[in-house]
Coordinates of C-alpha atoms in Angstrom, one line a residue:
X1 CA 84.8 -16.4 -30.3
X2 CA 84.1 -14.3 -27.1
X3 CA 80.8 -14.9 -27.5
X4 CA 81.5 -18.9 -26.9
X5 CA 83.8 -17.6 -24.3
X6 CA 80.8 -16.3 -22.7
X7 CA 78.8 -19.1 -22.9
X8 CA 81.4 -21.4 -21.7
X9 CA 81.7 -19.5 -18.5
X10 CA 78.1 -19.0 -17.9
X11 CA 77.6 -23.1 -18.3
X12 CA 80.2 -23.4 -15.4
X13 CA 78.9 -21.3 -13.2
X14 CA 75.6 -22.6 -13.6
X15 CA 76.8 -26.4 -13.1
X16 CA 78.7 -25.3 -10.0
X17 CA 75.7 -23.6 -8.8
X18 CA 73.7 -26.4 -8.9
X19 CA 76.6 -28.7 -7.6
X20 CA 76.5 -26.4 -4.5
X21 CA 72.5 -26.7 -4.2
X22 CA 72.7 -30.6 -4.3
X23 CA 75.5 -30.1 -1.8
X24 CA 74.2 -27.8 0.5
X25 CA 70.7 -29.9 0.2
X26 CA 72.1 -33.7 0.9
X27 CA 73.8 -31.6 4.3
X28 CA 70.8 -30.3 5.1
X29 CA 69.1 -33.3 4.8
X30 CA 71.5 -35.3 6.8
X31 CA 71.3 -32.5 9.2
X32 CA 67.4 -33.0 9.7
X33 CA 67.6 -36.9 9.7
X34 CA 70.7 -36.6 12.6
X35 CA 68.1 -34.5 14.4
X36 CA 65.6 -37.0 14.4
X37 CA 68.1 -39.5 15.7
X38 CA 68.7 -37.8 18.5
X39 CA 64.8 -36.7 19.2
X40 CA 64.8 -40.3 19.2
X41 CA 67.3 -41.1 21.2
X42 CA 66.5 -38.7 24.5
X43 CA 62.9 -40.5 24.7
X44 CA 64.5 -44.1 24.5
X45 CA 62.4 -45.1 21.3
X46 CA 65.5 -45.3 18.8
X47 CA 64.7 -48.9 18.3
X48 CA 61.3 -47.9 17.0
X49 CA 62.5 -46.2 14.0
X50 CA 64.7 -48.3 11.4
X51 CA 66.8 -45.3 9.8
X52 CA 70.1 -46.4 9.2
X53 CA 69.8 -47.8 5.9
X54 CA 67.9 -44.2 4.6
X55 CA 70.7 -42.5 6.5
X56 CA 73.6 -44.5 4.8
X57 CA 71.7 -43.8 1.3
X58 CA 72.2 -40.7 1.6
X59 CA 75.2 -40.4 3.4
X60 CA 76.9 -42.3 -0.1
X61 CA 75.4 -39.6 -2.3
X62 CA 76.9 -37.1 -0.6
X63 CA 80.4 -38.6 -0.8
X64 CA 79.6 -39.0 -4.8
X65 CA 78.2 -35.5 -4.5
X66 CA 82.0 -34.4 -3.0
X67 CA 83.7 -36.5 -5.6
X68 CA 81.8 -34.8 -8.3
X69 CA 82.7 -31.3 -7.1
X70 CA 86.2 -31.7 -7.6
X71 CA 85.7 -33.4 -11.0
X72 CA 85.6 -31.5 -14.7
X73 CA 82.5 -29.7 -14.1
X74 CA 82.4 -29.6 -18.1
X75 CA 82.6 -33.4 -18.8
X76 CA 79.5 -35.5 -20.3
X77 CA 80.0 -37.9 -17.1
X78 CA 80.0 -35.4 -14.6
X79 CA 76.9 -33.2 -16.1
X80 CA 75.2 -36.6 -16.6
X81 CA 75.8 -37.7 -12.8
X82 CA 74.4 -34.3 -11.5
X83 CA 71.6 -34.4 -13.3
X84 CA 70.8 -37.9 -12.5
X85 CA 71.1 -37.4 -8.6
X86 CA 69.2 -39.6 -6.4
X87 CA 69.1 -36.7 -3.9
X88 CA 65.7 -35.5 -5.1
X89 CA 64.1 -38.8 -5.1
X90 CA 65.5 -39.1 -1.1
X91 CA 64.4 -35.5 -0.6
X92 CA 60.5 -36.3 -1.8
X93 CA 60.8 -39.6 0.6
X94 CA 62.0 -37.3 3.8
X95 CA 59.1 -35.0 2.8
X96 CA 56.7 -37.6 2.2
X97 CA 57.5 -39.5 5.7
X98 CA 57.0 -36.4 8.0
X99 CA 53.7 -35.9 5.9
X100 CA 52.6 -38.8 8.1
X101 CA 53.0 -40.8 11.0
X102 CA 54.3 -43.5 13.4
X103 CA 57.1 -44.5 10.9
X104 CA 58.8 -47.7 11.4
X105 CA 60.8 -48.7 8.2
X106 CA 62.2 -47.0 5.1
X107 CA 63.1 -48.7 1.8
X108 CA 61.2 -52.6 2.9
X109 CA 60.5 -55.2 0.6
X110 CA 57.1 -56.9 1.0
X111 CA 56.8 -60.5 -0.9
X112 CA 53.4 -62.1 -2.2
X113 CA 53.6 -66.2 -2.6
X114 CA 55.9 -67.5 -5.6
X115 CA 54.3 -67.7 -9.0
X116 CA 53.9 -71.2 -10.5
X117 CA 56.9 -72.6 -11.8
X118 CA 57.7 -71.5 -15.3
X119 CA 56.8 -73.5 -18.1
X120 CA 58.7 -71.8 -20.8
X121 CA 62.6 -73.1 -21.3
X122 CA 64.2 -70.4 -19.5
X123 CA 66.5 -71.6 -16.6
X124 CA 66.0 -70.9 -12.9
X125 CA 63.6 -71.7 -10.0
X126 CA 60.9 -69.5 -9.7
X127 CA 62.1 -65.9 -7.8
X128 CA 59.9 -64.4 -5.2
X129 CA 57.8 -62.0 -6.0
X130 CA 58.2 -58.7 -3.9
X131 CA 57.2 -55.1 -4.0
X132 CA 59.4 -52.1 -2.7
X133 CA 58.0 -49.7 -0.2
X134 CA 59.8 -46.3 0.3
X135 CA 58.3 -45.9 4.2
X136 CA 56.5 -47.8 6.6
X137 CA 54.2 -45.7 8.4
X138 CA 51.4 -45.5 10.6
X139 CA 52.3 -48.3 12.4
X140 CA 52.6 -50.2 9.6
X141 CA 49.0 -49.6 8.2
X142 CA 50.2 -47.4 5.4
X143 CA 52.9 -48.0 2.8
X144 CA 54.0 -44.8 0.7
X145 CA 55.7 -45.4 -2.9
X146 CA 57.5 -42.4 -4.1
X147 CA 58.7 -41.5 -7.7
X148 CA 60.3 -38.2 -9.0
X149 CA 59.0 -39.3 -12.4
X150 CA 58.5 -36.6 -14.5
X151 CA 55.3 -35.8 -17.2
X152 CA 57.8 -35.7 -19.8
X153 CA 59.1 -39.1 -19.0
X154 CA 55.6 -41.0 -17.8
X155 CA 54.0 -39.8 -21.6
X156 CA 57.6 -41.3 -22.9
X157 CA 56.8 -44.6 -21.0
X158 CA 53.3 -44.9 -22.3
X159 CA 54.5 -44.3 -26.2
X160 CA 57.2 -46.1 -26.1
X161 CA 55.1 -49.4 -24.6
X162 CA 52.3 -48.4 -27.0
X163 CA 49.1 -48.7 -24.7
X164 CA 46.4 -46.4 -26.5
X165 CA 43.9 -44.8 -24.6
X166 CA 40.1 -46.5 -25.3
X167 CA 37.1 -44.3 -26.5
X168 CA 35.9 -42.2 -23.6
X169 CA 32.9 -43.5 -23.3
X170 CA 34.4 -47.2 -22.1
X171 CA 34.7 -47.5 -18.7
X172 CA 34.6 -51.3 -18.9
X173 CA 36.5 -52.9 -16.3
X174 CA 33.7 -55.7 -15.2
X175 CA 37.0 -58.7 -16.3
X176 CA 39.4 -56.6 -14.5
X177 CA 40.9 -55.8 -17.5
X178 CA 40.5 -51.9 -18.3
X179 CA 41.5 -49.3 -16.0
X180 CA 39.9 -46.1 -17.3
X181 CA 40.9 -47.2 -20.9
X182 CA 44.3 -48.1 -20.1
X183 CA 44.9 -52.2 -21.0
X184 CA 46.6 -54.0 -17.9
X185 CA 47.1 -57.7 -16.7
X186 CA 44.2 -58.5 -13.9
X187 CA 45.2 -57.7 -10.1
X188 CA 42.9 -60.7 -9.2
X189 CA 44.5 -63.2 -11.7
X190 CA 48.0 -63.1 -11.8
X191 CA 48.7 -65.9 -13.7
X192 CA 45.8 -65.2 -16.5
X193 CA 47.0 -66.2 -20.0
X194 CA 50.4 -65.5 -18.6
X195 CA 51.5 -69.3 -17.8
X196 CA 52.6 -68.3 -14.8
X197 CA 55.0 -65.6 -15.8
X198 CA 53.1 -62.6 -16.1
X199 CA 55.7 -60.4 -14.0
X200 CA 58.4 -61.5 -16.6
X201 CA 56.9 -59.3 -19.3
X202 CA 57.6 -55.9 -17.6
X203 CA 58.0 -54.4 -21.1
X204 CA 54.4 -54.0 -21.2
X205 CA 53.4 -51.9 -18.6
X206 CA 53.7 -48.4 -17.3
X207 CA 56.8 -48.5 -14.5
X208 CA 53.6 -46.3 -12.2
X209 CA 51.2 -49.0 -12.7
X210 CA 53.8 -51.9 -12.7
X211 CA 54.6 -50.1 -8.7
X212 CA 50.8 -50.1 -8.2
X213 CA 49.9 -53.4 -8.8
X214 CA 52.6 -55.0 -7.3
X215 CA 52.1 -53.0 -3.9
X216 CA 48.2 -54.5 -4.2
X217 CA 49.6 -58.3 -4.5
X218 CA 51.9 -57.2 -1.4
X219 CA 49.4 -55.6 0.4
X220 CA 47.1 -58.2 0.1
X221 CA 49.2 -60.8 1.5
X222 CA 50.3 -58.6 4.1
X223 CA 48.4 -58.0 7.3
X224 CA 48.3 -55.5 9.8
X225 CA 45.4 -55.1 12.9
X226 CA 43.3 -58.3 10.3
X227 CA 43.4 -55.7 7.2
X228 CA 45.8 -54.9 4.9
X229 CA 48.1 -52.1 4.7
X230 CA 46.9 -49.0 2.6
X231 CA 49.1 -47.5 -0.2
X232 CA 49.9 -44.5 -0.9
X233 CA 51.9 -43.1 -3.9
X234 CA 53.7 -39.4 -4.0
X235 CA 54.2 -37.9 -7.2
X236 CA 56.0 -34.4 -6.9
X237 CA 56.8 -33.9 -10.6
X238 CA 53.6 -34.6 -11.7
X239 CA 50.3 -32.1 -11.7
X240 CA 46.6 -33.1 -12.4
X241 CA 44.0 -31.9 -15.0
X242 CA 46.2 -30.4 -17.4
X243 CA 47.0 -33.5 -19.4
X244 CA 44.5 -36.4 -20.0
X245 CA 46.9 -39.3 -20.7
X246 CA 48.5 -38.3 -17.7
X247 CA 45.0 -38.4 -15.7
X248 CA 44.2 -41.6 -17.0
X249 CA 47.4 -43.2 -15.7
X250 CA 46.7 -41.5 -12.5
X251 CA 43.3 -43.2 -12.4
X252 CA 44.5 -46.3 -13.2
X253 CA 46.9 -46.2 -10.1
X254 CA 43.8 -44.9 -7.9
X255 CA 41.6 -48.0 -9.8
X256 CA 44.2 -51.0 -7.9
X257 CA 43.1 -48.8 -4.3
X258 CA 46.0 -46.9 -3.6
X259 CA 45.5 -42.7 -3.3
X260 CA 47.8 -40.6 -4.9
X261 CA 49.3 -37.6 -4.0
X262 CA 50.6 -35.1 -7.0
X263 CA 52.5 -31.8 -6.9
X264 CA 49.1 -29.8 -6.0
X265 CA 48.5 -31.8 -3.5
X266 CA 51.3 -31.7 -1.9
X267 CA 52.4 -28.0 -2.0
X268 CA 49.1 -27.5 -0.5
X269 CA 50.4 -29.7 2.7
X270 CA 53.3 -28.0 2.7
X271 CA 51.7 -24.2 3.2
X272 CA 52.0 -24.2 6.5
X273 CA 55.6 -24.5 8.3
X274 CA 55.6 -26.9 11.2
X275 CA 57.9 -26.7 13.7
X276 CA 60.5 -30.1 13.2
X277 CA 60.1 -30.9 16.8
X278 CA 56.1 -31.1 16.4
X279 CA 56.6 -33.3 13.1
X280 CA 58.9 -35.4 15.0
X281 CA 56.8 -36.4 17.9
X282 CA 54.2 -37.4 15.1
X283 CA 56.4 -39.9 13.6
X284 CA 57.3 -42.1 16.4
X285 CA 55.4 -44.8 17.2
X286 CA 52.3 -44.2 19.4
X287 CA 50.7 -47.6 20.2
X288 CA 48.2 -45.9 22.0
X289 CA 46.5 -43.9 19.4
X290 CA 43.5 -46.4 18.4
X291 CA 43.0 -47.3 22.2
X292 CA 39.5 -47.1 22.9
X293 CA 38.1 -45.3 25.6
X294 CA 37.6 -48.1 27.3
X295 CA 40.1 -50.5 28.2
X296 CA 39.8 -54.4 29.4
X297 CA 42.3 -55.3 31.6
X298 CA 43.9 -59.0 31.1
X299 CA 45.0 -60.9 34.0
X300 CA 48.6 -60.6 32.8
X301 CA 48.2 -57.1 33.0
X302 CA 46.5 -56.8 36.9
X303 CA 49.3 -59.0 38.2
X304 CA 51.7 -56.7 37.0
X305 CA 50.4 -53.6 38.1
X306 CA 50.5 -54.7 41.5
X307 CA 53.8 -57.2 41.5
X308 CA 56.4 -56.5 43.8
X309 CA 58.9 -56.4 40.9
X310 CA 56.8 -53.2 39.3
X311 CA 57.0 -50.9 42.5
X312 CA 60.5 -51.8 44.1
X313 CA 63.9 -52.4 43.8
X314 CA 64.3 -56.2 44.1
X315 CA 67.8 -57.6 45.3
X316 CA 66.9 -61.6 43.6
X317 CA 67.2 -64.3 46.1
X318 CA 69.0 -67.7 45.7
X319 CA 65.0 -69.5 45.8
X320 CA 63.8 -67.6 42.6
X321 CA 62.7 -68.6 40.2
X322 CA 64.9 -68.1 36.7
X323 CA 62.0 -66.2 35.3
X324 CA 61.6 -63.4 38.3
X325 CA 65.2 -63.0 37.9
X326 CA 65.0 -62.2 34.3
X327 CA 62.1 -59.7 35.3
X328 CA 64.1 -57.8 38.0
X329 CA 67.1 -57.7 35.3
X330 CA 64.5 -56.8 32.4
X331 CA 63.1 -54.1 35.1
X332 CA 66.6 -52.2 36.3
X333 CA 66.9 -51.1 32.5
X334 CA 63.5 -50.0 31.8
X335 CA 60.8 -49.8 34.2
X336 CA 57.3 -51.4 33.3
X337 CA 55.1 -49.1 34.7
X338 CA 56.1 -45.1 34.5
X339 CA 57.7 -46.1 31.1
X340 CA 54.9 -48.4 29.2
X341 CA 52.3 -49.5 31.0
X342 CA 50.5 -46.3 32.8
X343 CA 51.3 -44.1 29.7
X344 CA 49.2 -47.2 28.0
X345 CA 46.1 -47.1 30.5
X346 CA 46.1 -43.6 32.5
X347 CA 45.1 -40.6 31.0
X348 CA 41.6 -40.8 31.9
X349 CA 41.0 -44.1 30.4
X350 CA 38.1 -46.4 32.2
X351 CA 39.7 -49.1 32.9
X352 CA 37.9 -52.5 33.4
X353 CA 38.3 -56.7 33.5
X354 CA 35.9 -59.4 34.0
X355 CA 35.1 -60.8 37.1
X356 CA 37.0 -64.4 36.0
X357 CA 39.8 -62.3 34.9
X358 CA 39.9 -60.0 38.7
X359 CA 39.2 -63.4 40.5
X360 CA 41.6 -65.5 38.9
X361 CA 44.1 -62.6 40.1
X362 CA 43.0 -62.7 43.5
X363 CA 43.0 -66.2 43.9
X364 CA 47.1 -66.0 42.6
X365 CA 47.8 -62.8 44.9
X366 CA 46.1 -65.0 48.2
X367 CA 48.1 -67.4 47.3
X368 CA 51.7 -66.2 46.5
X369 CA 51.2 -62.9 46.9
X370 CA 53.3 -60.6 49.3
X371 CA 51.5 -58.1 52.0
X372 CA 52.5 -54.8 49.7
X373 CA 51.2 -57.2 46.3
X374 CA 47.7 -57.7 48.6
X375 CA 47.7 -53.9 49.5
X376 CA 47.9 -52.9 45.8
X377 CA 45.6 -55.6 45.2
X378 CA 42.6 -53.8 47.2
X379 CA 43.3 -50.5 46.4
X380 CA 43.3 -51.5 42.7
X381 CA 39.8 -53.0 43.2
X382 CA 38.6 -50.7 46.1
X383 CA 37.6 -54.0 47.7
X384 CA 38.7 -56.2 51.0
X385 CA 41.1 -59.2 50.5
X386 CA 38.2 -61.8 51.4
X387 CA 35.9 -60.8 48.4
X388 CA 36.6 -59.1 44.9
X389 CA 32.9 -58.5 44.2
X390 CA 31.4 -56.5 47.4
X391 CA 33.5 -53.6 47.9
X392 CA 34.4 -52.0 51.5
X393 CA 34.3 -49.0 51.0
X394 CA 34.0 -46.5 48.1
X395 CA 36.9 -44.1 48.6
X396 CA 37.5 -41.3 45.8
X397 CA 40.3 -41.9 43.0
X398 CA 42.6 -39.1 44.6
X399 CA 42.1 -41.6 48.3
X400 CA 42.9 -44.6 46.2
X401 CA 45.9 -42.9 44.0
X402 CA 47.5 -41.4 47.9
X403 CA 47.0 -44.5 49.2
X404 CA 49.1 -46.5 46.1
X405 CA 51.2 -44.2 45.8
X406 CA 52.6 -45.4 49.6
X407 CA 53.7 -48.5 48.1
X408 CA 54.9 -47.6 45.1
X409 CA 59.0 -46.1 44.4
X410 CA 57.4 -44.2 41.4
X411 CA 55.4 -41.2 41.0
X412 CA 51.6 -42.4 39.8
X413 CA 49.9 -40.8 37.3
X414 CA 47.0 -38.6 38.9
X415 CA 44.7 -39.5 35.8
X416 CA 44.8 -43.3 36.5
X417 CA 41.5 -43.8 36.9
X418 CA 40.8 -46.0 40.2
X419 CA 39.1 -48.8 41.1
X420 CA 39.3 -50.6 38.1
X421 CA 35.5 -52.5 37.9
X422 CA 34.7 -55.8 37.5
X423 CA 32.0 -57.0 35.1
X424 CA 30.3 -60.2 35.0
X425 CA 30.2 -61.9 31.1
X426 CA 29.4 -64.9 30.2
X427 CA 31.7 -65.7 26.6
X428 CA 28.8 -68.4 25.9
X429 CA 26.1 -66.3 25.7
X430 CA 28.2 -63.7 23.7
X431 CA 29.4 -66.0 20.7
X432 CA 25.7 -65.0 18.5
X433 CA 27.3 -61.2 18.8
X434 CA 30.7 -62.1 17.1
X435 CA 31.2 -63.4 13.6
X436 CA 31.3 -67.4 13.3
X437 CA 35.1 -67.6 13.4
X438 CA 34.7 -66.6 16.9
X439 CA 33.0 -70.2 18.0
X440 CA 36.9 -71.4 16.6
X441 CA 38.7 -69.4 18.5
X442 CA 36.8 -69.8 22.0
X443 CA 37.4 -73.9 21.4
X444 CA 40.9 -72.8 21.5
X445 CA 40.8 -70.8 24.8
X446 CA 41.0 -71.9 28.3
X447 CA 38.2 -70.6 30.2
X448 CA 40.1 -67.4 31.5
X449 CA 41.4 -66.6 28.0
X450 CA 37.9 -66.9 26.6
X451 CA 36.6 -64.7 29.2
X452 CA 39.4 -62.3 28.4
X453 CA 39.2 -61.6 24.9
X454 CA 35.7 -62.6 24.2
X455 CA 34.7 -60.0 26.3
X456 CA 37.3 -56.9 24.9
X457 CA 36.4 -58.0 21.2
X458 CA 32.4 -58.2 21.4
X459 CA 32.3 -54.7 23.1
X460 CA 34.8 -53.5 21.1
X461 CA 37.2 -52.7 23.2
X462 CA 40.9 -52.7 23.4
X463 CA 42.2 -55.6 25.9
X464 CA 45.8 -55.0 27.2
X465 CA 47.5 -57.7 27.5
X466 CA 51.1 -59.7 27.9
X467 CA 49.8 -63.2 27.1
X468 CA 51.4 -63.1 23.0
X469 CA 50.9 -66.6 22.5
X470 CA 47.0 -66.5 23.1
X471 CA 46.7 -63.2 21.1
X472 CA 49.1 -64.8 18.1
X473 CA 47.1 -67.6 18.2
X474 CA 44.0 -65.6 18.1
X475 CA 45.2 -63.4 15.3
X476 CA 46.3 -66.4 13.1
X477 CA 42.5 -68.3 13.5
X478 CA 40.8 -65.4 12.8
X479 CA 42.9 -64.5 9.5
X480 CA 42.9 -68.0 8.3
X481 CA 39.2 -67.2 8.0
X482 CA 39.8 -64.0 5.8
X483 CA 41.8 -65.6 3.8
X484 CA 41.1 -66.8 0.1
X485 CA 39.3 -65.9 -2.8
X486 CA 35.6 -64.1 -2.1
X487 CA 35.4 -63.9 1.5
X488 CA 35.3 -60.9 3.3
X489 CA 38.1 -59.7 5.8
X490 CA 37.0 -60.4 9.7
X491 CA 38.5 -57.8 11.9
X492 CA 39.0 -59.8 15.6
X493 CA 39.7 -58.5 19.2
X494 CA 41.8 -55.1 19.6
X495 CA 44.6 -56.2 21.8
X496 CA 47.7 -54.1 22.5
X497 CA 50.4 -56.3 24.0
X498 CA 53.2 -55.4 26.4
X499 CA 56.3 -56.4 25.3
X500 CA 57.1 -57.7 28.6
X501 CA 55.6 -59.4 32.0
X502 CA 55.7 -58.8 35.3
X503 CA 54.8 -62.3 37.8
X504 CA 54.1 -62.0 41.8
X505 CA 57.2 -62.8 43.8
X506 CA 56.1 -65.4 45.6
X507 CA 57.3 -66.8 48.6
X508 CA 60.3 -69.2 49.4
X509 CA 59.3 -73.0 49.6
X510 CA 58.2 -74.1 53.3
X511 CA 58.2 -70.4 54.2
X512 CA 54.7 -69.0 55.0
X513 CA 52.9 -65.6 53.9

């Protein structure tokens, strides 16, 4: 009888130990995630980051977490709920998302195209098909699956749905069939001797591989940069080369392209402490990470480095026009240049344009352009107002930075590398270079578009630009071409595009410049 006593009060103190663990680690997790949020916040990129639905996750399992405290820490209900916490499973995804970085979204839903229409009796349309993805990251060019599954439970799974490993010697796979002896449905035929409704017999498969080659059919009709988004699976509970059925469903996952990360793995990542701070500046977003060294310069982009509406503070006027005045409103909250553009193209980048592109610029500055927009104008160039292509002088980058920063309200970067050159290019005698969906997009272009992007995408170079509808328009030809069964991905022009444009001023009707 005492010894039952005993027992009884070691089991409480035990399940209130580990109610206080769970406790004290959703606080602690909320705690880091708060942090981020306001690392976020003091460099204006909370936008960037889509955290609130993570946040609110975890922010209810704490409140069950509370409720459960209080409860009979000796009934089935409450023992079961502990044990069954979701905490670990958002614990692994934190860990997993400051493994990598530039993350945008947690907990997304990515949709391949509806199946055929079912031919079986069963009522309802047809669902779409979707895969969940635990974070966005990398600007979108990796998706990471997480899952807390444990050996125990994944050799469960595979019993329980019967799949038997094949002989050792057959590594098969030539139908798309076999994954390292483990029987699946084929990634690249859905709908093979299915009818249509291949997703409908989960009971089947191995939850893992289920994840796996769903992700693949999302991933494939997903596109990010022309190529599809990578996947990456984190497995904390589960540890290689000790158990074979467990390496072949491992190896099956790795077989539909996605890596996989398992407890060895990742406690080797985890060796080192990093400061939070340093982990945090590696998840925002940094656009600027692929730049090239180079960088072509759209037309967009030149009138905006030297507009009027960049470089000072513009009280509108009743004669302009409804666009300016949306640029001066869009430029009192955030300022183009010291907060997106010369972050984007200093830093010792070379910067360069064609000479349609820095002519076609000239002719609007001549034109419409105020005194200061024609100052910038040769100081950007090194060249005289009459000419763009014989320069006047060849002054040093610290001359040419001095002399802009004269006309400018805002400090400029001293690694802006001044004059920007001009390069002739012909996009005619470049279109052999480029793959043959490049002949379709230049009978798209107007002459100074095709000049443009022609030029970035057959050096390989990344063109700045603000013209979206040109680059969309590019993007969409040049996918249309990747897509469908067989053909090989094309990758088109790099182009980064500000979010925002910046025109001349321009002069009052019947008023001269």
């Amino acid at each position: 009888m005492q010894s039952d006593l005993h027992a009884d009060n070691d089991f409480l103190k035990k399940s209130a130990s580990i109610m206080e663990d769970l406790l004290a680690k959703c606080h602690g997790l909320l705690e880091e995630l708060e942090q981020f949020r306001e690392f976020l916040v003091k460099r204006n990129k909370e936008q960037t980051v889509e955290l609130r639905p993570f946040r609110n996750s975890i922010q209810s399992e704490l409140k069950l977490l509370e409720r459960l405290s209080e409860a009979d820490p000796s009934s089935e209900r409450t023992i079961h709920t502990v044990r069954s916490s979701n905490l670990p499973f958002y614990s692994a995804v934190w860990t997993a998302a400051k493994s990598s970085t530039g993350i945008l979204l947690f907990n997304k839903r990515f949709y391949w195209e509806t199946p055929p229409k079912r031919s079986s009796n069963r009522a309802g349309r047809p669902r779409k098909r979707c895969a969940l993805v635990d974070v966005v990251a990398q600007n979108g060019e990796e998706w990471i699956k997480v899952s807390t599954i444990t050996e125990t439970r994944l050799l469960f799974e595979k019993a329980k749905v019967g799949w038997e490993g094949a002989d050792s010697d057959t590594d098969d796979d030539e139908d798309g069939m076999i994954y390292n002896g483990l029987q699946h449905v084929s990634i690249d035929d859905p709908d093979e001797n299915t009818n249509g409704d291949r997703l409908d017999d989960d009971d089947d498969r191995i939850e893992l591989l289920k994840m796996a080659e769903d992700l693949k059919r999302a991933s494939l009709a997903t596109r990010v940069r022309y190529k599809h988004p990578n996947v990456r699976f984190v497995l904390p509970k589960i540890t290689e080369g000790h158990v074979p059925e467990i390496d072949s469903i491992l190896a099956s996952i790795r077989a539909t392209g996605a890596t996989v990360e398992t407890a060895t793995t990742i406690i080797s990542q985890l060796s080192t402490k990093e400061p939070l701070p340093a982990i945090f500046s590696r998840l925002i977003i940094n656009p600027f990470t692929k730049f090239t060294p180079t960088l072509n310069i759209d037309c967009t982009i030149l009138l905006a480095l030297v507009s009027d509406l960049s470089h000072e503070a513009i009280t509108p006027e009743s004669w302009f026009h409804r666009a300016t005045r949306r640029q001066i409103e869009l430029e009192s909250k955030e300022q183009l240049l010291p907060t997106l553009l010369w972050p984007a193209i200093a830093g010792s980048k070379t910067l360069v344009c064609t000479s349609l592109a820095a002519k076609r610029m000239r002719e609007i500055v001549d034109t419409i352009g105020t005194p200061s927009e024609r100052m910038r104008t040769d100081l950007l160039f090194a060249t005289s107002s009459t000419t763009v292509a014989t320069p006047r002088y060849k002054p040093s980058q610290s001359s040419l930075l001095a002399a802009f920063s004269s006309t400018t309200m805002h400090p400029v970067p001293p690694d802006w590398s001044l004059p920007i050159r001009t390069i002739p290019f012909d996009p005619e005698a470049c279109l052999a270079e480029l793959p043959p969906v490049a002949t379709k997009v230049a009978a798209q272009l107007t002459e100074i578009n095709k000049s443009v992007f022609l030029f970035g995408w057959v050096n390989r170079w990344t063109t700045i630009s603000s013209n979206r509808t040109v680059a969309k328009l590019i993007e969409g030809v040049v996918e249309a071409e990747s897509a469908g069964e067989g053909k090989e991905d094309v990758v088109g022009p790099d182009v980064w595009l500000c979010g925002t444009a910046r025109s001349l001023v321009g002069k009052e009707k019947g008023r001269g410049g």
